[in-house]
Short mmCIF file of C-alpha atoms and ligand atoms in Angstrom, two decimals:
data_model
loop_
_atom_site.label_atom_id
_atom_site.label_comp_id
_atom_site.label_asym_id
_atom_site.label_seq_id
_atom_site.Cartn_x
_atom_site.Cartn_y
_atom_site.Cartn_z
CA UNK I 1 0.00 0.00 0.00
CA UNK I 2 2.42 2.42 0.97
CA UNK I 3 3.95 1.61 -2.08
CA UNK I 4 1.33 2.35 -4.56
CA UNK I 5 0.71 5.96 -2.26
CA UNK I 6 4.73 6.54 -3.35
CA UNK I 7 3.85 6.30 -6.84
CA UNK I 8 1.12 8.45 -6.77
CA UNK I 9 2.55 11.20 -5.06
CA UNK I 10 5.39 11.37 -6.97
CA UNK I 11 3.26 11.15 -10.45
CA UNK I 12 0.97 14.35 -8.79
CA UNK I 13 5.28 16.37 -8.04
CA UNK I 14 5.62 15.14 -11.34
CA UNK I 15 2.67 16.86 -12.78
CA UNK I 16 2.00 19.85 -11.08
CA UNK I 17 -1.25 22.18 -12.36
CA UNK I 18 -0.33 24.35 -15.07
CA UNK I 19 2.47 22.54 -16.01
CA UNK I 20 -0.12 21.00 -19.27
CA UNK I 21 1.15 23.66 -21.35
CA UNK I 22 3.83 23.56 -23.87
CA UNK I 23 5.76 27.03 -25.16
CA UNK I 24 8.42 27.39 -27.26
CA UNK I 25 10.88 30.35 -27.96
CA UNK I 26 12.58 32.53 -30.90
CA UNK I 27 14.36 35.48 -31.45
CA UNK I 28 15.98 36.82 -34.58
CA UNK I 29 17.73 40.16 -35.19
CA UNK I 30 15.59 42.17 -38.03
CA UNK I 31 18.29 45.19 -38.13
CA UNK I 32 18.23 46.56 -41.29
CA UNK I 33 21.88 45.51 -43.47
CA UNK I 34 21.88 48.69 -45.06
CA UNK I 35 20.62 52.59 -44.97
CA UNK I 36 16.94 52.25 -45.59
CA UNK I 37 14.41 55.09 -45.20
CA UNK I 38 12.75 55.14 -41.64
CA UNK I 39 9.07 54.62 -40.36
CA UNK I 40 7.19 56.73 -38.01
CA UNK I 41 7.66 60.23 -38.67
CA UNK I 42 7.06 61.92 -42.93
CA UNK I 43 9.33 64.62 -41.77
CA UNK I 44 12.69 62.26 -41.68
CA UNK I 45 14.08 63.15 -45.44
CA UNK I 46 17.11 60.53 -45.83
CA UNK I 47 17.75 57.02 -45.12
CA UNK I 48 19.12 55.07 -41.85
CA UNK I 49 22.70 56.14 -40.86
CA UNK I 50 23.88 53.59 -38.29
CA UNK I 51 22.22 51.30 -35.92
CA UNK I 52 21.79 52.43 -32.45
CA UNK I 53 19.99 49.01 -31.09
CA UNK I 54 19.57 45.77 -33.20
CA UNK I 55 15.84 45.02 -33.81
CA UNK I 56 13.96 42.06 -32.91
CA UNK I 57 11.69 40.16 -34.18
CA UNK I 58 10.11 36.90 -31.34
CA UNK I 59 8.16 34.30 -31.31
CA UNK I 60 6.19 33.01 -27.92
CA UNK I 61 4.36 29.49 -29.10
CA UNK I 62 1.46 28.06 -27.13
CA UNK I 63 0.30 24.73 -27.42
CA UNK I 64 -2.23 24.07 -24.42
CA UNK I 65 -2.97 20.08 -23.09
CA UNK I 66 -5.87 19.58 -26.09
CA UNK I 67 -3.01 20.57 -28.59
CA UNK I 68 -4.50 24.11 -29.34
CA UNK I 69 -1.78 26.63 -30.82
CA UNK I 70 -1.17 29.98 -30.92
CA UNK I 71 2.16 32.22 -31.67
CA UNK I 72 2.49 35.39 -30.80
CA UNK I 73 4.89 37.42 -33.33
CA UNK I 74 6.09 40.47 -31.72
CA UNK I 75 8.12 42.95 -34.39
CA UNK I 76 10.72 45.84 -33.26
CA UNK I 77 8.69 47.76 -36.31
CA UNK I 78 6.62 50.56 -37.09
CA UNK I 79 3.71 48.90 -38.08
CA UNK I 80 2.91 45.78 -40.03
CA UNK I 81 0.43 46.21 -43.84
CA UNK I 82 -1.70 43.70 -44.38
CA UNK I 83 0.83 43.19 -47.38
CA UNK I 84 3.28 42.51 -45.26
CA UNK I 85 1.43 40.32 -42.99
CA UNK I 86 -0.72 38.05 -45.74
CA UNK I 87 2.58 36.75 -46.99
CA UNK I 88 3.88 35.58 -43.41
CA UNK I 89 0.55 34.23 -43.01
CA UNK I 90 0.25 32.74 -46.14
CA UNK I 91 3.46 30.84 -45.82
CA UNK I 92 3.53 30.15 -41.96
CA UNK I 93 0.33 28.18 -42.82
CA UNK I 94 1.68 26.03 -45.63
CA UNK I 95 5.03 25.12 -43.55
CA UNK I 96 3.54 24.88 -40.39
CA UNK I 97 0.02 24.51 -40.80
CA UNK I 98 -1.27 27.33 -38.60
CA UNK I 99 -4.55 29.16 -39.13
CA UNK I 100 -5.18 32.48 -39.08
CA UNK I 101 -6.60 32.89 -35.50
CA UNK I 102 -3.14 30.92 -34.55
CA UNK I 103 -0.84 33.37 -35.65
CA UNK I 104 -0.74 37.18 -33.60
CA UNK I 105 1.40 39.95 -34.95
CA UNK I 106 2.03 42.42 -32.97
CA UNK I 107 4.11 45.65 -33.46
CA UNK I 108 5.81 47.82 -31.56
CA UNK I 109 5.59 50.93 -33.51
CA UNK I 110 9.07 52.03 -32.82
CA UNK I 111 9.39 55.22 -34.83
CA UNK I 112 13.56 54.42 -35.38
CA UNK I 113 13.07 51.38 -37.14
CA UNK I 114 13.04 50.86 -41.15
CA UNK I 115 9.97 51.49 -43.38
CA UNK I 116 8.48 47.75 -44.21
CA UNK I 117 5.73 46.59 -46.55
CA UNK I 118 4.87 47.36 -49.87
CA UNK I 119 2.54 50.63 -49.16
CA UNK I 120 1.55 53.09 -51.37
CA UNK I 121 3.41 56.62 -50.18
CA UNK I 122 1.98 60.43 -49.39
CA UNK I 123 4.16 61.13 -46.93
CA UNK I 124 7.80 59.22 -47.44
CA UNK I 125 9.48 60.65 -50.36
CA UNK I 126 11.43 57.82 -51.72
CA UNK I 127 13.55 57.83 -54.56
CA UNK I 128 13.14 54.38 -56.57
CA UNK I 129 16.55 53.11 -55.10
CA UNK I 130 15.24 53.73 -51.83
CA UNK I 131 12.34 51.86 -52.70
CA UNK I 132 13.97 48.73 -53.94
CA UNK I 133 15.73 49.01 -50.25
CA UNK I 134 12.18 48.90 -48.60
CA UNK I 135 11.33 46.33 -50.73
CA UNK I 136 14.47 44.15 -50.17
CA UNK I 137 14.24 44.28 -46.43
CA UNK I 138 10.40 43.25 -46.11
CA UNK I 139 11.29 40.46 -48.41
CA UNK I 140 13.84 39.17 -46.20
CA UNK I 141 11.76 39.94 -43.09
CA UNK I 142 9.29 37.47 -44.31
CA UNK I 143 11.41 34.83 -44.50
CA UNK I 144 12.77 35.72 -41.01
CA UNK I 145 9.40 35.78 -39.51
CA UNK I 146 8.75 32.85 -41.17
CA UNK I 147 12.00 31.42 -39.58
CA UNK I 148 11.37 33.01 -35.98
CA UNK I 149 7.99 31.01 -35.66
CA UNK I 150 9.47 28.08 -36.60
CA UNK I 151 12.14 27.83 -34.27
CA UNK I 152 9.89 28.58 -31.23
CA UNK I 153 7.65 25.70 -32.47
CA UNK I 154 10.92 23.32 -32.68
CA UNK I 155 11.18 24.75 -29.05
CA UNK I 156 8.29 23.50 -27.81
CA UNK I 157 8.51 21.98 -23.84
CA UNK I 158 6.42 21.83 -20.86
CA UNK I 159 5.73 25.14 -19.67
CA UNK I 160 4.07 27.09 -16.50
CA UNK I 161 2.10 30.41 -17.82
CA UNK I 162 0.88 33.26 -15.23
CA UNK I 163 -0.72 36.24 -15.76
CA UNK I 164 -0.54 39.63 -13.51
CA UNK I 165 -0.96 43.50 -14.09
CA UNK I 166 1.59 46.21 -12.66
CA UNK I 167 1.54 49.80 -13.27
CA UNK I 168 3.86 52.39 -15.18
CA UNK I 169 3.57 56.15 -15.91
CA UNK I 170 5.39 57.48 -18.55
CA UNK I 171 2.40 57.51 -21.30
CA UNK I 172 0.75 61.07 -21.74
CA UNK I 173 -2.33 61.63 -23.59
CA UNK I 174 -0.77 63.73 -26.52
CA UNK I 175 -3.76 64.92 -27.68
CA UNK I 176 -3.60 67.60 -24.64
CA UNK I 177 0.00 69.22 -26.31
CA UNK I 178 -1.32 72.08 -27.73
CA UNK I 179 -5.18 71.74 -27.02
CA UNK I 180 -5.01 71.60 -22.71
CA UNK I 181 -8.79 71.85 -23.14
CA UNK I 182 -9.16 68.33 -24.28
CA UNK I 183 -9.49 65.09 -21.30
CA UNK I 184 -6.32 63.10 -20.87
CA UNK I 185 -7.43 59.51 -20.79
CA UNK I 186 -4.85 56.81 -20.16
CA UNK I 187 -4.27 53.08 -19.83
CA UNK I 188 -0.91 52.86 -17.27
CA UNK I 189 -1.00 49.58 -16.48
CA UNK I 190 2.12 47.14 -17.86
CA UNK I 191 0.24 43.62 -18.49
CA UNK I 192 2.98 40.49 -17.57
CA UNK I 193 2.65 36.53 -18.75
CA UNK I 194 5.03 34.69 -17.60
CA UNK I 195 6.56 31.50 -19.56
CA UNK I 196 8.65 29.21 -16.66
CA UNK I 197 9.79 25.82 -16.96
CA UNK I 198 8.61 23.20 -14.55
CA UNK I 199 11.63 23.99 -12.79
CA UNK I 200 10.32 27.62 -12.32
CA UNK I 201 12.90 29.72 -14.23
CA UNK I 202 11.67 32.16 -16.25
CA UNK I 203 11.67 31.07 -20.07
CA UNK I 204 9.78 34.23 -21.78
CA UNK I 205 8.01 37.49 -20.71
CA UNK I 206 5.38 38.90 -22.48
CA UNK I 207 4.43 42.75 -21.61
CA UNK I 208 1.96 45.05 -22.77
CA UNK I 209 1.57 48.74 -22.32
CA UNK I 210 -0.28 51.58 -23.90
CA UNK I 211 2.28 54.55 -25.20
CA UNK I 212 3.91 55.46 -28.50
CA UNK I 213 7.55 54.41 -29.35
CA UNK I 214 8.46 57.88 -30.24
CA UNK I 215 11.05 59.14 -27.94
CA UNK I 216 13.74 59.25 -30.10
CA UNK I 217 13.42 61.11 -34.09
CA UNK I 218 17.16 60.89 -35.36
CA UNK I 219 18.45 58.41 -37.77
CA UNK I 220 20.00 55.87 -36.00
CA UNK I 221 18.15 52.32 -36.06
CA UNK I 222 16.93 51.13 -32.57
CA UNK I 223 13.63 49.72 -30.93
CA UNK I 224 12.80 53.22 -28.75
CA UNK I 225 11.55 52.53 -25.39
CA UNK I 226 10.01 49.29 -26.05
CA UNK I 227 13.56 48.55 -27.32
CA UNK I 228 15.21 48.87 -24.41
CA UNK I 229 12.70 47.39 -22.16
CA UNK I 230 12.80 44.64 -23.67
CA UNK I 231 16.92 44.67 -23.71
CA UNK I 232 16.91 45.56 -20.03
CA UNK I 233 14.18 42.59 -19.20
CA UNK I 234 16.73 39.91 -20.89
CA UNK I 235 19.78 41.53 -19.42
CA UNK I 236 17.85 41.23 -16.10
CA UNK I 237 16.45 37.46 -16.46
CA UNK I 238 19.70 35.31 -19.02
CA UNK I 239 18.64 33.23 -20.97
CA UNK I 240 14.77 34.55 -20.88
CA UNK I 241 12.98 36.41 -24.03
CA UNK I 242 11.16 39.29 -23.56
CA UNK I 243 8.23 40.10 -25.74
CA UNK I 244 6.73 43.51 -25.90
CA UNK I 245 3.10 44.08 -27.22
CA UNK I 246 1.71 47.53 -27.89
CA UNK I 247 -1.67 48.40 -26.13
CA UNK I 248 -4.10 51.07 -27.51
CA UNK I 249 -1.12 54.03 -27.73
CA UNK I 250 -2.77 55.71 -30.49
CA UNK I 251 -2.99 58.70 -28.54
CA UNK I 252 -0.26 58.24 -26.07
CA UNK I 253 3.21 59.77 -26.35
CA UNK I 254 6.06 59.50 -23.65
CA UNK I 255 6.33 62.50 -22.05
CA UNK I 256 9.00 64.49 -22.04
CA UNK I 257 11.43 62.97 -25.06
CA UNK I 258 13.77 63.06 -27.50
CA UNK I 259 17.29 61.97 -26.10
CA UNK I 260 18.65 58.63 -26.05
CA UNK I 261 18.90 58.99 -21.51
CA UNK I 262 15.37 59.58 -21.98
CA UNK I 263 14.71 56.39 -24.26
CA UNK I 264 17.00 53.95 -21.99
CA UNK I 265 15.13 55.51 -18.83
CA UNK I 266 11.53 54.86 -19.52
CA UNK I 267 13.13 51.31 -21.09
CA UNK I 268 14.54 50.63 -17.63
CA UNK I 269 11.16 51.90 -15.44
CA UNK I 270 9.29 49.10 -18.19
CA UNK I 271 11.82 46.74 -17.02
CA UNK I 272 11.69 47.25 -13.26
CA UNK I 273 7.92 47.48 -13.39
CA UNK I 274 7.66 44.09 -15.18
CA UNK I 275 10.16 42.47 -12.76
CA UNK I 276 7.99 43.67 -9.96
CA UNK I 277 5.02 41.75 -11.40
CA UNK I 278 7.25 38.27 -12.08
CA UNK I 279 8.65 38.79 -8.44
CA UNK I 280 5.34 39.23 -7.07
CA UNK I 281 2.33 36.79 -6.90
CA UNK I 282 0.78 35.78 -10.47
CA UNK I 283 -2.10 33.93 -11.41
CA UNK I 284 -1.14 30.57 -12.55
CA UNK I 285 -3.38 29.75 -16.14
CA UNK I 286 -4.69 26.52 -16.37
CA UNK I 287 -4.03 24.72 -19.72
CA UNK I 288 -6.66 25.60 -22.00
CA UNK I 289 -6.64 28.37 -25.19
CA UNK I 290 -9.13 29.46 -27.37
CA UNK I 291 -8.32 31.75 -30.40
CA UNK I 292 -10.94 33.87 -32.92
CA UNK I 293 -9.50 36.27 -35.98
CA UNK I 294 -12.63 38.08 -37.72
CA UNK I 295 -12.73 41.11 -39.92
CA UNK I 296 -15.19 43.64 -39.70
CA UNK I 297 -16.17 45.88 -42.50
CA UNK I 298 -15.64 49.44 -40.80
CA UNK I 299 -16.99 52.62 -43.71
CA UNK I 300 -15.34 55.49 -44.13
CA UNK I 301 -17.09 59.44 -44.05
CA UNK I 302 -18.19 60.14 -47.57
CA UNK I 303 -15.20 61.69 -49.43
CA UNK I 304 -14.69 64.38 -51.42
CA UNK I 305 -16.12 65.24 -54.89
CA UNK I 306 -13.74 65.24 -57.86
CA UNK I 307 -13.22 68.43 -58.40
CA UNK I 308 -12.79 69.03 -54.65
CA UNK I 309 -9.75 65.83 -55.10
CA UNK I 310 -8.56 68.25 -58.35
CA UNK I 311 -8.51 71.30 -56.15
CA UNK I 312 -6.34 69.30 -53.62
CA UNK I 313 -3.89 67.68 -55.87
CA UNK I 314 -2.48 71.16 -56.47
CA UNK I 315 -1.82 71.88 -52.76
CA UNK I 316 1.71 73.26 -51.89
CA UNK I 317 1.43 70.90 -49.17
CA UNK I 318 3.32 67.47 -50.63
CA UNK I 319 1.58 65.26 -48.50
CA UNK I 320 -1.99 66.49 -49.47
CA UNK I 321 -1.21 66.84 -53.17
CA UNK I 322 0.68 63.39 -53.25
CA UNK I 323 -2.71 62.25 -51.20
CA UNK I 324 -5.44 63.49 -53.74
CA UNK I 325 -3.44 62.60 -56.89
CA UNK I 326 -3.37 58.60 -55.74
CA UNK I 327 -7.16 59.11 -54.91
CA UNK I 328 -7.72 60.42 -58.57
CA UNK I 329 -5.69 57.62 -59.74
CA UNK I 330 -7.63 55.12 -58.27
CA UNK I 331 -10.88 57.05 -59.16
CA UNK I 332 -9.36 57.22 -62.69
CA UNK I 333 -8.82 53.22 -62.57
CA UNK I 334 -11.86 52.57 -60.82
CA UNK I 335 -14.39 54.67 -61.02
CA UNK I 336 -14.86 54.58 -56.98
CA UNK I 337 -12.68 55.24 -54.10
CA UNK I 338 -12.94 52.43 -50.91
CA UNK I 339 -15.95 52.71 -49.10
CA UNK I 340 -14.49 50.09 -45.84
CA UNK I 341 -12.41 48.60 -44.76
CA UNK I 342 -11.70 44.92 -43.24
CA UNK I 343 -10.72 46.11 -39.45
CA UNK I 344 -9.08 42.61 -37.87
CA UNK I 345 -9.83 41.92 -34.48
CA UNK I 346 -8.24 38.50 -33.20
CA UNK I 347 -8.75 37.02 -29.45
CA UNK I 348 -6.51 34.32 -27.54
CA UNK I 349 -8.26 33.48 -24.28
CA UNK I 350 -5.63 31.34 -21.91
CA UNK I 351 -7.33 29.12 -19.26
CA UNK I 352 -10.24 31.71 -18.56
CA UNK I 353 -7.60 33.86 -16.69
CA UNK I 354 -7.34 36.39 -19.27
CA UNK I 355 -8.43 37.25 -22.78
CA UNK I 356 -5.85 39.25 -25.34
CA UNK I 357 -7.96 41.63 -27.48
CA UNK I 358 -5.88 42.10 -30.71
CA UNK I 359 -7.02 45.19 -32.61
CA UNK I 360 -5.50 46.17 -35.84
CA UNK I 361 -4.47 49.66 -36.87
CA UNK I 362 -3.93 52.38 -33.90
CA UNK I 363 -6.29 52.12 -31.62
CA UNK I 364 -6.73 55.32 -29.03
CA UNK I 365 -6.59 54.84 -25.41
CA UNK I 366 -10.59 54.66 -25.10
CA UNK I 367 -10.71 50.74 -26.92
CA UNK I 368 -8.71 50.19 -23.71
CA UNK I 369 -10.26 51.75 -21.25
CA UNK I 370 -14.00 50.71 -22.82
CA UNK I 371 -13.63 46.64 -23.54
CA UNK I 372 -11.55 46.62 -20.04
CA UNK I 373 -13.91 48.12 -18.41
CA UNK I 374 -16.62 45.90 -20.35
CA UNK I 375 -15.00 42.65 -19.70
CA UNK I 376 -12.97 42.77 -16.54
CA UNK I 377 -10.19 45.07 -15.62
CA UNK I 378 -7.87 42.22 -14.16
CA UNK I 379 -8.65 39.93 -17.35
CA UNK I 380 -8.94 41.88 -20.18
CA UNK I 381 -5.31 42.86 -22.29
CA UNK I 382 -6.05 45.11 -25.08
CA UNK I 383 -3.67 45.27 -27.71
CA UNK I 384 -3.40 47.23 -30.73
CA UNK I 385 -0.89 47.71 -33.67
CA UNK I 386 -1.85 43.80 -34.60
CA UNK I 387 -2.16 41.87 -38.01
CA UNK I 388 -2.82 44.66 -40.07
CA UNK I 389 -1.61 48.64 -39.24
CA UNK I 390 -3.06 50.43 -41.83
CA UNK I 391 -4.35 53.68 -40.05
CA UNK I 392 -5.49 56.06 -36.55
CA UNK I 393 -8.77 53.85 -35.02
CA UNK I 394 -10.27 56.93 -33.40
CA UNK I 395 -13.34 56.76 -30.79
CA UNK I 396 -16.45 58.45 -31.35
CA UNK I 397 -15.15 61.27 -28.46
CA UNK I 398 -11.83 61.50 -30.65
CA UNK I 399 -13.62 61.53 -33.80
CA UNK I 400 -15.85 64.77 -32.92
CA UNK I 401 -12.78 65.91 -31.21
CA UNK I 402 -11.03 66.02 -34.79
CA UNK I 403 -7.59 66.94 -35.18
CA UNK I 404 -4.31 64.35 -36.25
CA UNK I 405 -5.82 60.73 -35.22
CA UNK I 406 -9.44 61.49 -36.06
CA UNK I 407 -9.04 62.61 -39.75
CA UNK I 408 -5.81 63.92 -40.57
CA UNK I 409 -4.19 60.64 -40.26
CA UNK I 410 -5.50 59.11 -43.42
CA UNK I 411 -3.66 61.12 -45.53
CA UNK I 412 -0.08 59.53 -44.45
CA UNK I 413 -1.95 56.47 -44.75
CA UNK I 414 -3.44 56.86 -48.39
CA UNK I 415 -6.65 55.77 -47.27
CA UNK I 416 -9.99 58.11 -48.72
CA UNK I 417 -10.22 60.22 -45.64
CA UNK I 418 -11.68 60.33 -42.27
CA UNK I 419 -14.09 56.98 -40.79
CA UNK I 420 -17.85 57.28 -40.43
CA UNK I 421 -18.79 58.61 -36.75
CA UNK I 422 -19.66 54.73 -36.24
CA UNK I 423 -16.22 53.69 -36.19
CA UNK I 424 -16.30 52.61 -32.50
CA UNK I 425 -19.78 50.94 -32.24
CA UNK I 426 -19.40 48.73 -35.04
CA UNK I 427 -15.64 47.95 -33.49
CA UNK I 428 -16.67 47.16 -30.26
CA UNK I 429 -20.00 45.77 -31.43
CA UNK I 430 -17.77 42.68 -33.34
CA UNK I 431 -15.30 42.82 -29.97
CA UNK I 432 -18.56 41.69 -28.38
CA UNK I 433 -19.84 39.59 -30.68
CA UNK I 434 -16.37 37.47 -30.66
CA UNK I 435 -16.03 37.63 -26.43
CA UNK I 436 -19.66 36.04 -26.34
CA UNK I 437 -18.42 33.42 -28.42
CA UNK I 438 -14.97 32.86 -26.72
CA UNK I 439 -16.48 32.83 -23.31
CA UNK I 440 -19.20 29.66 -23.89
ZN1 ZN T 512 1.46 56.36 -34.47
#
């Protein structure tokens, strides 16, 4: 008897709850080899002159004890097209045979980091050698992306996930520089999972907060704050990936900025406030993911006439000339300017302890503060910048509010102009629909 109690006590040591998951692991530098035009700011009018901070793109697979997947792709990047993010898609399916709800990409919207995708410009001037750059680097970044989710699915081993919240300051509602009038909403809390091995040491941090990467405007290559958070977190933890996901940051900026002490320090506050969480007491997650990736259809304002497009194209302003004379292009091709657009909202719900909202485009700081205070404020990460970052996702308050990430925006963005007022409702409206389902 005492025997067969042996046995089963060491079989439950053996097995202890949690431990059902498996995750797995990559990293790959995504530094640009050569100068290459930057994204983030239309003002910057050369290319890349050195590299401050090597890029990163990681990887963070999931499998939970039914065999579910997920990876999360996090990208030391602007911003990810959709035609940069079909092909990975495309091609991570056929070699690995993951679905679209399996696959998460997430950027960090560094604003030192090369231009990527295959975008139609108003606001970069690039010369057609710098173009071929851009070109030639998003190429090779999707065979590295490709590469980086393969090698955390080779990586695959039992795993103990936790989830906690901590809190960090450094993200000021931007919308107030200049306009003091206006509210100053913000999401400061820094959203940990932890990845340990049965043995407890840490394997892989993923962190989420909501603030732009835009301390630093020069032209040296490096991942801004999120950068060196996520530098400082490995340097902190060997052998131990860090993962940083942008929240809704749309309208966030870090305040003050612009000087590398400033970049490292609100890097290093990320760091310690992250380490705080994995030091403190998490919530282990119980085995069991679900995943959901849905479009929704979201219509743009009605644009301008024609001859209003005509008047435009002639602007001194590049940007707004450069802006109308694509739109009369593709009126001249088409006959019709885009009416919607496919918004992608994806949603990974680990072991009913939290569920990671993934919004595309940027998001402002009301998605946030709205589905988190829907759903749960200790359960409910909000992400943005995911899958497809194709322009400012104002709220209804921003959109009366006007100004850069209500309307302006588009123009960078080559998209027809401003969203219809219903922009959030219908946004939320699908976030609902899709939490409904994900919760049964
Ligand atoms: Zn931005």
């Amino acid at each position: 008897m005492s025997h067969v109690i042996g046995i089963l006590t060491l079989l439950l040591v053996a097995a202890p709850a949690g431990a059902a998951w498996k995750a797995g692991l990559g990293k790959v530098a995504i530094t640009p080899r050569e100068a290459i035009m930057m994204g983030g700011y239309g003002a910057r009018d050369h290319p890349s002159e050195g590299v401050r901070q090597d890029l990163y793109a990681k990887a963070l697979a999931l499998d939970d004890e039914s065999g579910r997947r997920v990876v999360i792709v996090t990208l030391d990047l602007a911003g990810i097209p959709k035609n940069l993010a079909d092909p990975i898609v495309e091609r991570a399916g056929s070699a690995y045979g993951l679905r679209r709800d399996q696959l998460m990409l997430n950027t960090s919207h560094t604003h030192s980091g090369p231009l990527a995708g295959y975008r139609e410009r108003t606001s970069y001037r690039l010369t057609a050698a710098q173009e071929a750059v851009v070109k030639r680097y998003s190429d090779h970044l999707i065979g590295q992306v490709v590469g980086v989710i393969g090698a955390a699915l080779k990586d695959l081993a039992p795993a103990n996930l936790s989830f906690e919240m901590g809190y960090a300051g450094f993200a000021v509602n931007r919308r107030r520089v200049g306009r003091r009038n206006l509210p100053q909403p913000v999401d400061h809390d820094v959203l940990v999972l932890s990845v340990r091995d049965p043995a407890g040491k840490l394997r892989g941090v993923v962190f989420g907060y909501a603030c732009h990467a835009t301390v630093l405007n020069d032209y040296l290559i490096n991942g801004d704050w999120p950068g060196y958070a996520q530098a400082d977190l490995e340097k902190t933890h060997p052998g131990a990936v860090a993962l940083f996901v942008a929240g809704c940051g749309a309208d966030q900026n870090p305040l003050p900025r612009r000087s590398v002490e400033l970049a490292e320090m609100y890097g290093r506050i990320m760091s310690i406030a992250v380490s705080q969480v994995l030091s403190g007491k998490m919530k282990p997650i119980g085995a069991e993911l679900k995943t959901a990736f849905q479009t929704v259809d979201v219509p743009f304002d009605t644009p301008p006439s024609r001859d209003e497009w005509r008047e435009r194209a002639r602007s001194a302003d590049y940007a707004i000339a450069a802006h109308a004379k694509l739109m009369l292009a593709e009126l001249g091709r088409t006959g019709k300017l885009r009416t919607s657009y496919p918004y992608p909202i994806q949603l990974l719900r680990l072991g009913g302890v939290f569920t990671l909202v993934a919004l595309g485009g940027e998001a402002v700081v009301d998605y946030s503060l709205r589905l988190r205070a829907a759903y749960g404020w200790d359960n409910t990460w909000i992400a943005s910048y995911s899958n497809d970052v194709f322009a400012y996702i104002p709220s209804l308050r921003v959109w009366k509010e006007g100004g850069y990430e209500a309307a302006d925006a588009m123009i960078p963005f080559a998209l027809p102009g401003r969203f219809a007022p219903q922009v959030e409702e219908i946004i939320t409206g699908k976030v609902d629909d899709m939490m409904l389902r994900i919760s049964k």
